[in-house]
Structures are given as structure tokens and as C-alpha cells.
Short mmCIF file of C-alpha atoms in Angstrom, two decimals:
data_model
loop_
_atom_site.label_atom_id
_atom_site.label_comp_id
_atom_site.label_asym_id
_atom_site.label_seq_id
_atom_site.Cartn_x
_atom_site.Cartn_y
_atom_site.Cartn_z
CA UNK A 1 -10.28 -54.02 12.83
CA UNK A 2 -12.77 -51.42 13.34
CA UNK A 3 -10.65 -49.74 16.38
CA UNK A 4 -7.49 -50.05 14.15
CA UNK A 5 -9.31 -47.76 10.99
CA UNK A 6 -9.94 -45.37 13.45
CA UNK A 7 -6.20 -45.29 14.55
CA UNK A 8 -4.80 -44.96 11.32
CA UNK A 9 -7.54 -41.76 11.01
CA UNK A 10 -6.42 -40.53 13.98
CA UNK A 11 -2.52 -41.05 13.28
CA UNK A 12 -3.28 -39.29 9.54
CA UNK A 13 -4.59 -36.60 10.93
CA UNK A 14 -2.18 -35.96 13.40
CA UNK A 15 0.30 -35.93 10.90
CA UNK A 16 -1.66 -33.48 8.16
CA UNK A 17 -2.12 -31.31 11.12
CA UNK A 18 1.50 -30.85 11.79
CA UNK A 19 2.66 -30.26 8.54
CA UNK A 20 0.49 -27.97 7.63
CA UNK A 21 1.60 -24.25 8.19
CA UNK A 22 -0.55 -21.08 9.02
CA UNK A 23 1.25 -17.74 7.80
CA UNK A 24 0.01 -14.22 9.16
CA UNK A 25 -0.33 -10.92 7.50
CA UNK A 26 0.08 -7.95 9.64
CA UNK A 27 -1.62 -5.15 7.63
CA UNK A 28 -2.17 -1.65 8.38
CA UNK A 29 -5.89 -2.21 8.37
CA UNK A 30 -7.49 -4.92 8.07
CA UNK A 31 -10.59 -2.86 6.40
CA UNK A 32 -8.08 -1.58 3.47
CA UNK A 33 -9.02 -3.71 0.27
CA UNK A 34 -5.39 -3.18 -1.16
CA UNK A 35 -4.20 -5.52 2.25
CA UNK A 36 -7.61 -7.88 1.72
CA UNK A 37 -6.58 -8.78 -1.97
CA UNK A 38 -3.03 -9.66 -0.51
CA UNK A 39 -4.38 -11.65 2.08
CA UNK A 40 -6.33 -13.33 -0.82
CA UNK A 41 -3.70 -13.93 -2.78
CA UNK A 42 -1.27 -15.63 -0.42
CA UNK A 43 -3.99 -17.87 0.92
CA UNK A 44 -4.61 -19.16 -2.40
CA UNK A 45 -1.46 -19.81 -2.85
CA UNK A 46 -0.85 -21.27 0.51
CA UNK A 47 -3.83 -23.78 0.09
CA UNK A 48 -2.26 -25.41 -2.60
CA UNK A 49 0.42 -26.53 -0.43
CA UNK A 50 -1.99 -27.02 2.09
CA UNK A 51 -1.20 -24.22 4.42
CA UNK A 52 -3.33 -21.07 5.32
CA UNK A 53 -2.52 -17.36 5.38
CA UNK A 54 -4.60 -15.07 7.96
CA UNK A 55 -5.16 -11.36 7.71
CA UNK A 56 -4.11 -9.75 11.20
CA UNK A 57 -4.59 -6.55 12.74
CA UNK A 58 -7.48 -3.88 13.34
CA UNK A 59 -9.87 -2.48 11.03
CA UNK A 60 -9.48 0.68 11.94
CA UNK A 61 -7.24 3.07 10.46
CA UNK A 62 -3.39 2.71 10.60
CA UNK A 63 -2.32 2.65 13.93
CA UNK A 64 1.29 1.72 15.52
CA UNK A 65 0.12 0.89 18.41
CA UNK A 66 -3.07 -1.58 17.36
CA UNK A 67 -0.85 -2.82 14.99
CA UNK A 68 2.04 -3.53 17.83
CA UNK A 69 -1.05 -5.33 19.82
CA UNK A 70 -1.66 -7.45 16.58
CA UNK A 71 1.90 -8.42 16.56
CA UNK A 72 2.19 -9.45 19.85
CA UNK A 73 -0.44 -11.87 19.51
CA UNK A 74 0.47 -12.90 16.96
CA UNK A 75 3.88 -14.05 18.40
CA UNK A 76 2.32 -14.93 21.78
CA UNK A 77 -0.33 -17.49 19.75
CA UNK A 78 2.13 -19.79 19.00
CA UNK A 79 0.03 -20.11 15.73
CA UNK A 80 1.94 -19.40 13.09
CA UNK A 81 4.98 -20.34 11.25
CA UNK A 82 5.85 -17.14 10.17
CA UNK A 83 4.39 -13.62 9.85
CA UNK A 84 4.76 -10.87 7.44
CA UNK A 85 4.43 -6.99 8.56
CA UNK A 86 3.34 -4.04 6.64
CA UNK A 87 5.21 -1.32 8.87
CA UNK A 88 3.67 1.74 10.42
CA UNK A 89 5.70 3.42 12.33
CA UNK A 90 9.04 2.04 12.13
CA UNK A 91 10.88 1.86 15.56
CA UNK A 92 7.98 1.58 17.75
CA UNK A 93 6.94 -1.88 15.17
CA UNK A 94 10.84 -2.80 15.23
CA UNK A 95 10.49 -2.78 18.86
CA UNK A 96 8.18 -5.64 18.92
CA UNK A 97 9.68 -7.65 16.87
CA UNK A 98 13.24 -7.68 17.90
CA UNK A 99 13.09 -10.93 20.14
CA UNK A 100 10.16 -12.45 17.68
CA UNK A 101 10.83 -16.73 17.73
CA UNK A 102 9.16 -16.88 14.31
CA UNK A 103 10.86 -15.79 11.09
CA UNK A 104 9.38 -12.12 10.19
CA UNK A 105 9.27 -10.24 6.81
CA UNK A 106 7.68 -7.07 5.69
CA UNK A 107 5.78 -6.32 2.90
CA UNK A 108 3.78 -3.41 1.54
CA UNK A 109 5.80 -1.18 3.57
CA UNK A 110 9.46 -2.03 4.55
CA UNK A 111 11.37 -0.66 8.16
CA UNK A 112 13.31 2.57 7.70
CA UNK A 113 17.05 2.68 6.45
CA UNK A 114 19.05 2.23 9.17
CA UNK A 115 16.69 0.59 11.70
CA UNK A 116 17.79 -2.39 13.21
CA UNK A 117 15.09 -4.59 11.45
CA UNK A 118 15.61 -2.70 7.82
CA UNK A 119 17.60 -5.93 6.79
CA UNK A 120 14.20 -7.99 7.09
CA UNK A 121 13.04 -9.54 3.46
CA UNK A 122 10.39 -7.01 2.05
CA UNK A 123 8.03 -7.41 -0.95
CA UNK A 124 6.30 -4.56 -2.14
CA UNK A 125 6.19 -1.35 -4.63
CA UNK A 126 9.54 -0.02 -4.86
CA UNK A 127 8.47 3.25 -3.11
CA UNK A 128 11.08 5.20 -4.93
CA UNK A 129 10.30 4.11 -8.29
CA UNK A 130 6.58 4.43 -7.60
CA UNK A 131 7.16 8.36 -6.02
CA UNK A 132 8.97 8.82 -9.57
CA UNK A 133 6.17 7.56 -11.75
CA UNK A 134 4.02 9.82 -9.69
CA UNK A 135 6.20 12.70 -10.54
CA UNK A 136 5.98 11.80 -14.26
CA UNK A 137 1.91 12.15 -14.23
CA UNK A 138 2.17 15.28 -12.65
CA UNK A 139 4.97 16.54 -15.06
CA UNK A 140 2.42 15.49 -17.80
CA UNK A 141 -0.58 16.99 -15.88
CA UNK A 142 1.32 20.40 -15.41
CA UNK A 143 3.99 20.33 -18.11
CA UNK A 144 4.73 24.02 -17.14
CA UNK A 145 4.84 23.26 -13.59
CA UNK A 146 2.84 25.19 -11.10
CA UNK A 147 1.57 24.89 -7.48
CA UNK A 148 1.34 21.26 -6.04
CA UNK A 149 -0.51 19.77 -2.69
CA UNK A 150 1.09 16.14 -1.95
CA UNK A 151 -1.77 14.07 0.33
CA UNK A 152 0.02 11.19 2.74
CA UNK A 153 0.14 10.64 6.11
CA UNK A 154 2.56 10.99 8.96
CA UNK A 155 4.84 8.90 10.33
CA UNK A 156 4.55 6.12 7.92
CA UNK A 157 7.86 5.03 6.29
CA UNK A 158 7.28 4.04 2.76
CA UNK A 159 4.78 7.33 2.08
CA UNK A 160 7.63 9.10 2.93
CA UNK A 161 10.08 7.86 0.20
CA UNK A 162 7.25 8.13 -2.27
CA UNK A 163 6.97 12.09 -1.40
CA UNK A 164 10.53 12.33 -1.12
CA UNK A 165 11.03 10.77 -4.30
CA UNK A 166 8.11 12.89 -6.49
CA UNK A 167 9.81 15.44 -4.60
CA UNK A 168 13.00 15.09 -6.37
CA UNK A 169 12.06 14.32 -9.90
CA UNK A 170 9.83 17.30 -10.29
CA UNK A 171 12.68 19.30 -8.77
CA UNK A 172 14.73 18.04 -11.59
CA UNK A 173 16.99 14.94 -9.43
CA UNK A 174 18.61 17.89 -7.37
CA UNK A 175 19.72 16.93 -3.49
CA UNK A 176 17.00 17.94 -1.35
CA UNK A 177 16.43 17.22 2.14
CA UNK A 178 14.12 14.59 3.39
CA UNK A 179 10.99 16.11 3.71
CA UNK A 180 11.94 19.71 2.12
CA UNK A 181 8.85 21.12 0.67
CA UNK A 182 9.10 22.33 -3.16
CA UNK A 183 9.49 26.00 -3.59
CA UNK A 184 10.25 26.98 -6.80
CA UNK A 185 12.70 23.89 -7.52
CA UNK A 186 11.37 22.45 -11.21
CA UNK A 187 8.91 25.74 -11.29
CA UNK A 188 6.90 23.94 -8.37
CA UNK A 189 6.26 25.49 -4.82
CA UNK A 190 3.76 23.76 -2.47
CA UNK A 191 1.54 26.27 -0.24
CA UNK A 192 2.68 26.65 3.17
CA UNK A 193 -1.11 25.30 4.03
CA UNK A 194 -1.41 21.91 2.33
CA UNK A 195 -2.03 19.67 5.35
CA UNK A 196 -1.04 16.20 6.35
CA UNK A 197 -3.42 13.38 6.48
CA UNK A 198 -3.02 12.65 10.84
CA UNK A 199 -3.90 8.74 9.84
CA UNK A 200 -5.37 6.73 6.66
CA UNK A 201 -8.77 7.36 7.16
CA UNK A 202 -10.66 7.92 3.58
CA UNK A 203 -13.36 10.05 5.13
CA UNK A 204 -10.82 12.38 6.57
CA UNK A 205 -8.91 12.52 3.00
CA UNK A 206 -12.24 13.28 1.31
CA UNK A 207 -12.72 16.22 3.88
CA UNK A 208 -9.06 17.07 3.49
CA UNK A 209 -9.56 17.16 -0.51
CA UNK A 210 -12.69 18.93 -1.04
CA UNK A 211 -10.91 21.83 1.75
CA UNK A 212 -8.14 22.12 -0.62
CA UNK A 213 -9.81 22.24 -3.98
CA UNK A 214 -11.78 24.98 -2.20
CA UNK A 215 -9.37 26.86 -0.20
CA UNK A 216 -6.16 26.39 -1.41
CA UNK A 217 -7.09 25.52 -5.65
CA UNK A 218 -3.34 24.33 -6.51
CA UNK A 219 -2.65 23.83 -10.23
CA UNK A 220 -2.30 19.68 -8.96
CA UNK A 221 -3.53 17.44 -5.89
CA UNK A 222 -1.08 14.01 -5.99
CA UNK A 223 -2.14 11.88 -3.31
CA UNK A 224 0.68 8.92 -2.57
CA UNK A 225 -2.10 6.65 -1.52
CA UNK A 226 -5.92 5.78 -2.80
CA UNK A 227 -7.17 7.66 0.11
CA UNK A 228 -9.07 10.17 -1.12
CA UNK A 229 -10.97 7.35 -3.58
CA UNK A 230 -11.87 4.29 -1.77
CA UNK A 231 -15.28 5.35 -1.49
CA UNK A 232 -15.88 5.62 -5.24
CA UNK A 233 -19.56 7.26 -5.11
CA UNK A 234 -18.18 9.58 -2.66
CA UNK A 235 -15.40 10.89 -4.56
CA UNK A 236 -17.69 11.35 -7.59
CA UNK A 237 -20.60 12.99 -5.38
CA UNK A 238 -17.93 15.06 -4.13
CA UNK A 239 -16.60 16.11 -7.50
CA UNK A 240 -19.84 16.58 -8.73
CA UNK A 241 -20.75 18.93 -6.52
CA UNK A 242 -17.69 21.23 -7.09
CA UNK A 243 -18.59 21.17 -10.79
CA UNK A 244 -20.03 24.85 -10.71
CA UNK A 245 -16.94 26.57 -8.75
CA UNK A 246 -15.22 26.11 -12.16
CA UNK A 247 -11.65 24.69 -10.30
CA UNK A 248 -9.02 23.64 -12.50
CA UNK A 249 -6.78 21.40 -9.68
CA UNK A 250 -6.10 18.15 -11.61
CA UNK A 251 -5.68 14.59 -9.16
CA UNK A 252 -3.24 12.18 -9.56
CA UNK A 253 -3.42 8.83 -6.80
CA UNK A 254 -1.61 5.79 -6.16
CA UNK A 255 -3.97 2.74 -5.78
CA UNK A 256 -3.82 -0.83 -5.11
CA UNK A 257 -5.66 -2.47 -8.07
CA UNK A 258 -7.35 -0.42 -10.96
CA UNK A 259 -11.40 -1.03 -10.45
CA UNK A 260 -13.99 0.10 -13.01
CA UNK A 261 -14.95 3.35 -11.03
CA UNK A 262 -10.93 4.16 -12.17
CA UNK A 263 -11.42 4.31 -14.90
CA UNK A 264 -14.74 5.58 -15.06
CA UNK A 265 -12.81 8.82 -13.29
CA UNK A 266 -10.74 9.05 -15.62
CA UNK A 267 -12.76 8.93 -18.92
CA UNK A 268 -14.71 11.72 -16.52
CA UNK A 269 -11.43 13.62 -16.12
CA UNK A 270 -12.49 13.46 -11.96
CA UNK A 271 -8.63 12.52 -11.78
CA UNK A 272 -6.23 12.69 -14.11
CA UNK A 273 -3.98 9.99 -13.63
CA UNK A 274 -3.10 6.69 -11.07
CA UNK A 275 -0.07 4.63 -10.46
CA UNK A 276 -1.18 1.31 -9.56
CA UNK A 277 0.58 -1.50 -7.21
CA UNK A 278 -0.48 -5.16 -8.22
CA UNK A 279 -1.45 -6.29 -4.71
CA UNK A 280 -2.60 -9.49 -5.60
CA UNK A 281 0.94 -10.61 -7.04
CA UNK A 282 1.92 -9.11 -3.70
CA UNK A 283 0.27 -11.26 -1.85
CA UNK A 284 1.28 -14.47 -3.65
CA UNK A 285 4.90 -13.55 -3.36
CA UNK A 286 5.17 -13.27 -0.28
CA UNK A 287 3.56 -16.87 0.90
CA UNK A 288 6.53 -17.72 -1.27
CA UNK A 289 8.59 -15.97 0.80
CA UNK A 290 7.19 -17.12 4.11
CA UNK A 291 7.15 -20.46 3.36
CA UNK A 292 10.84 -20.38 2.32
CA UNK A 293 11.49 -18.58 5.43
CA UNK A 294 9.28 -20.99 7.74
CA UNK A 295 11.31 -24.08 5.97
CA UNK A 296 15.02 -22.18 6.93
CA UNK A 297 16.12 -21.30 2.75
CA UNK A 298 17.42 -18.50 1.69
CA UNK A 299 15.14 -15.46 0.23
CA UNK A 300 16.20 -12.36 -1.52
CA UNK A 301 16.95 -9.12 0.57
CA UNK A 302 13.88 -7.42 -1.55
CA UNK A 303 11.38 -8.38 -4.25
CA UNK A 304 9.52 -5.63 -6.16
CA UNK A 305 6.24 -5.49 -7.44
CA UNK A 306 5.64 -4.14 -10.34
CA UNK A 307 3.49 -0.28 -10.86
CA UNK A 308 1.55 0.88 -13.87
CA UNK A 309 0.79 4.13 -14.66
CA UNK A 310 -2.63 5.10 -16.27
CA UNK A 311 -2.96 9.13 -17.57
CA UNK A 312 -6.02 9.78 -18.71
CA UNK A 313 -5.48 10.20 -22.38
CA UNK A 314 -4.27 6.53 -22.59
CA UNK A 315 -7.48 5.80 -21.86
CA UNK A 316 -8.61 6.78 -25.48
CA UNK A 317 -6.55 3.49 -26.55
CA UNK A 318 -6.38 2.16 -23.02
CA UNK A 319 -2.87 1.57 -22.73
CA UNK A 320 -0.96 2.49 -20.02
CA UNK A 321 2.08 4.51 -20.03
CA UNK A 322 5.53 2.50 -20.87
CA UNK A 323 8.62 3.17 -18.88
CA UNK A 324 10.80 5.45 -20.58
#
């Protein structure tokens, strides 16, 4: 009897084991809270079905090519079900993945149009729509325009559409080339010396910042990512600290989740507005999605998170700013 418990045991576990599915998230950085609150997410959503999700990659800054070392572990593990990729640099990533044995999506950051992986399912911002709601701060921030420094970094594909697309709107929806810097289109121009981030590291941004509130003073700083304010005390300390050159440069940011320190910036008019991406819904939609994937059903093509935009004056009856 006693040998025959112990083989049932043994026979239930061997069965939990293999139905239970591991997903993994390839972020950009493992370090980044915005990627650590969708890693969250999706593994509380995958331990109600039993599975797990696992947050894969480096801690160090965005890199392609610690990322493409991430992947290929990933795939050469054997470990997981499925994995979902946050892209950096599109074809060197795509070039991983094109013989992958696992289903793959993307999320956070989708592959470029046109690359041979772009079909991939993606959740995540609609990078478009969020470069838009940027432009809409900054229209409120400068209604009569002015002189504009965009902060993102290079080579990473969904920044780019978010430029490209605050690009547009505050040049009034005319064509403009990918990339084209503003020069008088809308009444904006962007100095010839507003520099690119080389990679996502927040030190670097708060360097890059300070340098261009001092050197450069445009009328508005939009930076397409949270950057320059993941270290909240060192943004403020930094702020602070400019206080006496009397610089009038008001700083707009896209963020992952709004935190107290936000809005604590805001109220202290240290920025003056953020577009926020709900990372944590992120995360639970796609487990949905890799679990669909992992089980061979059908997902959609793309599944947007939703943004909200917070200008400082809504602050005074904290509501954010509708779509229009």
C-alpha cells in the first residue's frame, strides 16, 4: 500500500509538471521597472492557471546584442512554451528569431514595418497614438509654439514612431520624412544641437538634460521615454539646483506607471506634463496571448494598451486629460 501512495505521488506529479507552462519575457532591461511590473503582471496571471512567466534579459541598458544572447537561450533552454520580445533593434532581433521552435510575440515594442517578423502578435502602447498625445502636451505647454529638444534613443523602433508621430502633429499632420527634424513647420524648429540618447541609460539622460536646460534652454524638453526621471530624487536634486539660472524650458515624459514622485513634479511644476502606458495591464495581456499562442488558437494581429495623459493643471482637480 505504502509503495503504491507513493506511485500515485509520483505519477501526479509527473503529470502537474507537464502541464504546467513557463512563458518568458524578453525585456530591454531587466533593471527597467516599466518591464518588472509587466513581468509581474503576467506571472500573476499565469499562476492562476498554474503556469509561470520569467523576466529575461540583462540589466543593463538596452542592448541588441545582450538582448540577442537572452533570446538565444532562451530558445536553446528548451524551457519555455513561448516567449514574448520587447524589440531593440529590429533586424539584428528578427535575425534570431527567424528559425525560433517556440511561438514568439512582441510586446512593448513591436518589429519595424516591413521586417520579416513585423507580422508577429504585439501588445503594447500604440506608439503613434502615444507620439500624438505627446504632441498635444507640448501644444498646451507652448500654445505659440517655439523651440523643442525631443530626448530618445537610437536605433530603437517604437521611439522612433513616437518622435515621428509628435513630429507630425505639431507640424500640423503635414508629410514629413521619417526622422525630419522640425524647422519652422507648426512655428517649431529643433536646434541643430539637441543630442540623441546613445542607449537607455537614466544617468546619461539626466546628464543629457541638465546640458540642455543649460546650453541649449529650448522653450520645451519632451522626452519619449521616463528616462530622464527614474531616479526621482535625482531629477528633483537636479532641478533644484537649476532653480537660480531662472530657465523657462518646460518637460513633458512618457512613463510606464504614474508614481507619487509624478505627481509630486508636477504640483512642483519640475515637469509639466506625462503620458503614461499601463504596464501592468500589459503584462497580463500578454500571458493571455502566450498562452493562446502556446495552446495553437488564434490571437489578434495587435492589442493596444491604453495611455493617459496628465498636464499639470489637471492636477488642481486631478483628472487627466480626455481624448478629444
Amino acid at each position: 500500500m505504502k509503495y503504491f501512495l507513493i506511485s500515485l505521488v509520483l505519477l501526479w506529479s509527473a503529470q502537474v509538471s507537464a502541464e504546467q507552462q513557463i512563458f518568458g519575457l524578453v525585456a530591454k532591461s531587466t533593471s527597467d521597472p516599466n518591464f518588472v511590473l509587466a513581468w509581474k503582471a503576467c506571472d500573476r496571471a499565469a499562476r492562476l492557471d498554474g503556469n509561470f512567466c520569467e523576466l529575461l534579459g540583462s540589466p543593463e541598458p538596452a542592448n541588441a546584442h545582450l538582448q540577442a544572447r537572452a533570446i538565444e537561450a532562451a530558445l536553446a533552454s528548451g524551457r519555455y512554451s513561448a516567449i514574448a520580445v520587447s524589440v531593440t533593434q529590429s533586424s539584428f532581433i528578427a535575425d534570431r528569431l527567424t528559425h525560433a521552435s517556440i511561438p514568439v510575440m512582441t510586446f512593448d515594442s513591436p518589429f519595424k514595418e516591413g521586417e520579416e517578423l513585423a507580422s508577429l502578435p504585439y501588445v503594447g502602447a500604440d506608439n503613434e497614438t502615444f507620439g500624438r498625445d505627446l504632441g498635444r502636451l507640448a501644444s498646451l505647454a507652448s500654445p505659440e509654439a517655439g523651440t523643442l529638444c525631443i530626448m530618445t534613443v537610437d536605433h530603437d523602433p517604437n521611439l522612433a514612431i513616437r518622435v515621428d508621430a509628435l513630429r507630425r502633429y505639431l507640424a500640423g499632420n503635414i508629410p514629413m520624412e521619417s526622422g525630419q527634424r522640425l524647422s519652422g513647420e507648426g512655428g517649431w524648429s529643433e536646434p541643430t544641437r539637441c543630442p540623441k540618447l546613445p542607449n537607455a541609460n537614466h544617468r546619461e539622460a539626466l546628464h543629457q538634460l541638465t546640458g540642455i536646460l543649460r546650453d541649449i534652454q529650448p522653450d520645451l524638453l519632451v522626452s519619449v521615454g521616463h528616462w530622464p526621471v527614474i531616479n526621482e530624487r535625482a531629477f528633483k536634486a537636479a532641478m533644484y539646483a537649476l532653480e537660480e539660472e531662472e530657465m523657462n524650458t518646460r518637460i513633458i515624459a512618457g512613463v510606464g506607471k504614474i508614481s507619487t514622485g509624478h505627481r509630486e513634479m508636477l504640483r512642483e511644476h519640475l515637469l509639466y506634463g506625462l503620458v503614461s502606458i499601463d504596464f501592468e495591464d500589459m503584462g497580463r495581456l500578454v500571458y493571455e496571448q502566450l498562452r493562446r499562442l502556446a495552446q495553437n488558437e488564434d490571437v489578434p494581429t495587435v492589442t493596444y494598451t491604453t495611455s493617459i495623459l496628465v498636464p499639470a493643471q489637471s492636477l488642481s482637480d486631478d483628472k487627466a486629460l480626455k481624448e478629444e
